[in-house]
JSON list of C-alpha atoms in Angstrom, two decimals:
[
{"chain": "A", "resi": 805, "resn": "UNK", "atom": "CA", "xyz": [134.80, 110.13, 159.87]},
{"chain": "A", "resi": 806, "resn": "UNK", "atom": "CA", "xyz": [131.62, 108.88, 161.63]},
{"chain": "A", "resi": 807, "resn": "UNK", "atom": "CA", "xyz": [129.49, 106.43, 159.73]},
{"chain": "A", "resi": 808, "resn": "UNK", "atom": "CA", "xyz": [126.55, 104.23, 159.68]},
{"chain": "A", "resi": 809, "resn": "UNK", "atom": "CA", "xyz": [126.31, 100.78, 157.71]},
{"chain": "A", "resi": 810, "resn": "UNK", "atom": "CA", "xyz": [123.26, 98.44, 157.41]},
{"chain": "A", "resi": 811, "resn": "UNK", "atom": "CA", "xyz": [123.79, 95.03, 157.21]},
{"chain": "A", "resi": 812, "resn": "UNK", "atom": "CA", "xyz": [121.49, 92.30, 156.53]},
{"chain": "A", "resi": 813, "resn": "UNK", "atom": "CA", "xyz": [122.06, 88.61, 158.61]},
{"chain": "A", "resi": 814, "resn": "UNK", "atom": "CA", "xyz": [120.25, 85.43, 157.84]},
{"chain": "A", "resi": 815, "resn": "UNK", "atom": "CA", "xyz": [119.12, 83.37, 160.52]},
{"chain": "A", "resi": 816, "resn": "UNK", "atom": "CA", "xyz": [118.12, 79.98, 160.26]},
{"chain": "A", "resi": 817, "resn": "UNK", "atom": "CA", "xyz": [115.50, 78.38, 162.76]},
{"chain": "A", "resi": 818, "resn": "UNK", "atom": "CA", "xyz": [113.92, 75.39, 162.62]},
{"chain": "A", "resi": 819, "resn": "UNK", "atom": "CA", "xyz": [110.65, 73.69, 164.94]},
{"chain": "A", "resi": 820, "resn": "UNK", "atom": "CA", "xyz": [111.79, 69.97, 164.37]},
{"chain": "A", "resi": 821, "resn": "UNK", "atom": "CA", "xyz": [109.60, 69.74, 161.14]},
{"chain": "A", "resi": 822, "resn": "UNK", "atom": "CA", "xyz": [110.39, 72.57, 159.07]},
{"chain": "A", "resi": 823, "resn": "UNK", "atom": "CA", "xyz": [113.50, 74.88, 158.46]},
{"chain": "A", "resi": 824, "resn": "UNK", "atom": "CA", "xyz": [112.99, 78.76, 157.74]},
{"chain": "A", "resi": 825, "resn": "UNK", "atom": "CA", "xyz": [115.19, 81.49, 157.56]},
{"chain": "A", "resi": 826, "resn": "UNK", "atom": "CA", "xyz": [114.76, 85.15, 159.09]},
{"chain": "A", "resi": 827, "resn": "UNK", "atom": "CA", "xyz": [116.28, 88.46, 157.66]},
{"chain": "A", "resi": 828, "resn": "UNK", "atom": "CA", "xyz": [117.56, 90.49, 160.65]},
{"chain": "A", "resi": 829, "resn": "UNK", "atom": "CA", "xyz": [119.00, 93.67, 159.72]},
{"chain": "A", "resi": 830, "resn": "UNK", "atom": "CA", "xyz": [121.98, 95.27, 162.37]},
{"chain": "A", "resi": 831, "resn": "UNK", "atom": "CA", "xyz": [123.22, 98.38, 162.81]},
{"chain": "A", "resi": 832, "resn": "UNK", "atom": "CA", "xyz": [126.76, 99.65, 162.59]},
{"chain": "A", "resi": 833, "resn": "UNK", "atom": "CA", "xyz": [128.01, 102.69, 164.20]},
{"chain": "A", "resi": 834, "resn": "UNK", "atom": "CA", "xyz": [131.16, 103.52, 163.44]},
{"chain": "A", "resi": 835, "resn": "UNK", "atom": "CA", "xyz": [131.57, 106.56, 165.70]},
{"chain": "A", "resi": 836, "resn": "UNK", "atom": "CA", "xyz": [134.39, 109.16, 164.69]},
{"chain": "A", "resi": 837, "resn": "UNK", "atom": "CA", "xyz": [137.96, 107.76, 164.83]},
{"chain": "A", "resi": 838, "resn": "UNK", "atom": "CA", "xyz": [141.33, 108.86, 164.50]},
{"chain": "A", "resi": 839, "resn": "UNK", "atom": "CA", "xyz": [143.71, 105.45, 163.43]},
{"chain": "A", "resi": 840, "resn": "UNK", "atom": "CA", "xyz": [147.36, 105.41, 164.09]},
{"chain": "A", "resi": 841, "resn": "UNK", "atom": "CA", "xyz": [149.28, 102.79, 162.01]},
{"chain": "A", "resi": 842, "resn": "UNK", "atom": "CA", "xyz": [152.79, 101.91, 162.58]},
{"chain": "A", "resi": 843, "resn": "UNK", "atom": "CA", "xyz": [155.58, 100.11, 160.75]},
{"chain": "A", "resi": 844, "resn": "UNK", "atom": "CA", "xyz": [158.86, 98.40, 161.80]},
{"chain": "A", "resi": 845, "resn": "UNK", "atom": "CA", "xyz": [161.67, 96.74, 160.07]},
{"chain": "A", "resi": 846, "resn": "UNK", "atom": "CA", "xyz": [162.23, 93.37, 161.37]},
{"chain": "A", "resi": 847, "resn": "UNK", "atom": "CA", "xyz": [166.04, 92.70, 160.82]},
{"chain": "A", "resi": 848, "resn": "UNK", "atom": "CA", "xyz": [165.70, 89.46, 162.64]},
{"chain": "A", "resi": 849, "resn": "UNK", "atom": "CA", "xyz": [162.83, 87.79, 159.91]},
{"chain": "A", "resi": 850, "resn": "UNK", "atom": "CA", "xyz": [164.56, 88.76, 156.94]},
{"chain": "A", "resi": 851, "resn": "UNK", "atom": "CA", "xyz": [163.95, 92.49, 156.51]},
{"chain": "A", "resi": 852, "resn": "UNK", "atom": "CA", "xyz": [159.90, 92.01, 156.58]},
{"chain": "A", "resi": 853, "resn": "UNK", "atom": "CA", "xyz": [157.98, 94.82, 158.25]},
{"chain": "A", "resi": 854, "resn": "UNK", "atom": "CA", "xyz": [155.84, 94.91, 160.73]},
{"chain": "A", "resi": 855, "resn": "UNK", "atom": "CA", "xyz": [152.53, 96.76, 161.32]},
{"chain": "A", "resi": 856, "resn": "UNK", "atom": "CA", "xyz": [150.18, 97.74, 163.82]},
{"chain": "A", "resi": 857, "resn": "UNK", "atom": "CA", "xyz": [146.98, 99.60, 163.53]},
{"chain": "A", "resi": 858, "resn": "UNK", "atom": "CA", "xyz": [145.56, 101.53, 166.96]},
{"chain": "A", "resi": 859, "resn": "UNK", "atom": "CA", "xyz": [142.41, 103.59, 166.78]},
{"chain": "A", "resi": 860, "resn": "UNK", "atom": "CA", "xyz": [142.48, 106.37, 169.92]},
{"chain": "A", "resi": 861, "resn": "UNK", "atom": "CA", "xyz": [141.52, 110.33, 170.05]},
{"chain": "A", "resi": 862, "resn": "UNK", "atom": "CA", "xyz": [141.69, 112.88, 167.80]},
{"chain": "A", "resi": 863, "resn": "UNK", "atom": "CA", "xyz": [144.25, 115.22, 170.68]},
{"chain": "A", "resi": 864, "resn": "UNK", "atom": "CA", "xyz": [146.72, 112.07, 170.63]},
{"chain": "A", "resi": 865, "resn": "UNK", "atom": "CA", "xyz": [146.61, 111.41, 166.81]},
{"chain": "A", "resi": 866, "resn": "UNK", "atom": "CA", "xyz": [147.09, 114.78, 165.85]},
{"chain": "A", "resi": 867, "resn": "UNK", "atom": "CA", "xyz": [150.44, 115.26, 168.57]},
{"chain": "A", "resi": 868, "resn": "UNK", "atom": "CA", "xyz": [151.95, 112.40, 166.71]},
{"chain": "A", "resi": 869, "resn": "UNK", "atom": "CA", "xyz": [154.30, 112.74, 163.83]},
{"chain": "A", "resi": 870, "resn": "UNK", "atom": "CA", "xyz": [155.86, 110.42, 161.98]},
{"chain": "A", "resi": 871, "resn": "UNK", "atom": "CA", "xyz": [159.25, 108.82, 163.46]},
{"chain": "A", "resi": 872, "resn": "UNK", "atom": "CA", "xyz": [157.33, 109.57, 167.12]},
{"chain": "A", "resi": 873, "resn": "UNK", "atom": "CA", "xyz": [157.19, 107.12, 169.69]},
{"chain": "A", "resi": 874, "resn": "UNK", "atom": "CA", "xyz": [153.58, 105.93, 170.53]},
{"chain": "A", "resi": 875, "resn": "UNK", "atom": "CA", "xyz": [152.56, 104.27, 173.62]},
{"chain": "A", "resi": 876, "resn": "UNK", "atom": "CA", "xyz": [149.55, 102.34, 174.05]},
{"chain": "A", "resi": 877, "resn": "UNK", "atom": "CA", "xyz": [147.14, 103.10, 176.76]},
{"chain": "A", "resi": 878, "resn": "UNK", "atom": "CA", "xyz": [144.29, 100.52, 176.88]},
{"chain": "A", "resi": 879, "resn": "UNK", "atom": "CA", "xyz": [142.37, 103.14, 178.89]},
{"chain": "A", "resi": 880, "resn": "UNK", "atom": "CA", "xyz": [142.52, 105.41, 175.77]},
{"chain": "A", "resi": 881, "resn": "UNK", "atom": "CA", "xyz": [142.91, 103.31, 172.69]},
{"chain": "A", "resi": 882, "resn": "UNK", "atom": "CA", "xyz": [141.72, 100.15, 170.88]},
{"chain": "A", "resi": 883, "resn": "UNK", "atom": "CA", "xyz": [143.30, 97.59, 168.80]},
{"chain": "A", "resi": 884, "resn": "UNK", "atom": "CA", "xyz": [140.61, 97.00, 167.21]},
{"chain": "A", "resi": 885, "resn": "UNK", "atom": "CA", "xyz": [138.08, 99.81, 165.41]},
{"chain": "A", "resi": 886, "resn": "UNK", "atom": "CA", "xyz": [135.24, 100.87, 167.71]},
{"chain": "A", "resi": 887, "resn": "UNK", "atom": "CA", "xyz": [132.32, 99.78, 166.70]},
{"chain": "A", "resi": 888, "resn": "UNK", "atom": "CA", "xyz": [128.25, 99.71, 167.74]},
{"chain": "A", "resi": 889, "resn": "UNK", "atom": "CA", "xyz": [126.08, 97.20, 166.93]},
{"chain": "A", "resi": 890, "resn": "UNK", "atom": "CA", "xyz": [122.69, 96.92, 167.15]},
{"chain": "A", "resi": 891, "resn": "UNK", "atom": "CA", "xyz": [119.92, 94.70, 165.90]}
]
């Protein structure tokens, strides 16, 4: 589900004689998301899975089943979970 984290970062500036460190607090938006995580055998490295993780919509994640095929669409889905920052 959708959700909103604060967290704080320290920033360190300095004016050639002192040092001094500023608090900036950013924003994470982590809108709603529907993750899709898939696991292979891989005879070839000695029976080890292997995983992927894909975040896309919530019409494709809910036509999958398990044992499906899923194709990637970078137009549609992310490798990595969408996120919004702001300071």
């Amino acid at each position: 589900p959708e959700k909103t984290s604060i967290v704080t970062v320290p920033i360190v500036h300095t004016n050639g004689k002192s040092t001094y460190t500023t608090i900036i607090p950013v924003t994470y938006h982590y809108p709603d998301r529907w993750c899709i995580r898939i696991r292979s055998l891989n005879k070839d490295e000695g029976g080890e899975y292997k995983t992927a993780e894909y975040y896309t919509t919530e019409e494709v994640y809910n036509e999958c089943e398990i044992g499906d095929l899923f194709v990637y669409d970078e137009e549609r889905d992310y490798e990595e979970e969408p996120v919004e920052k702001e300071k």
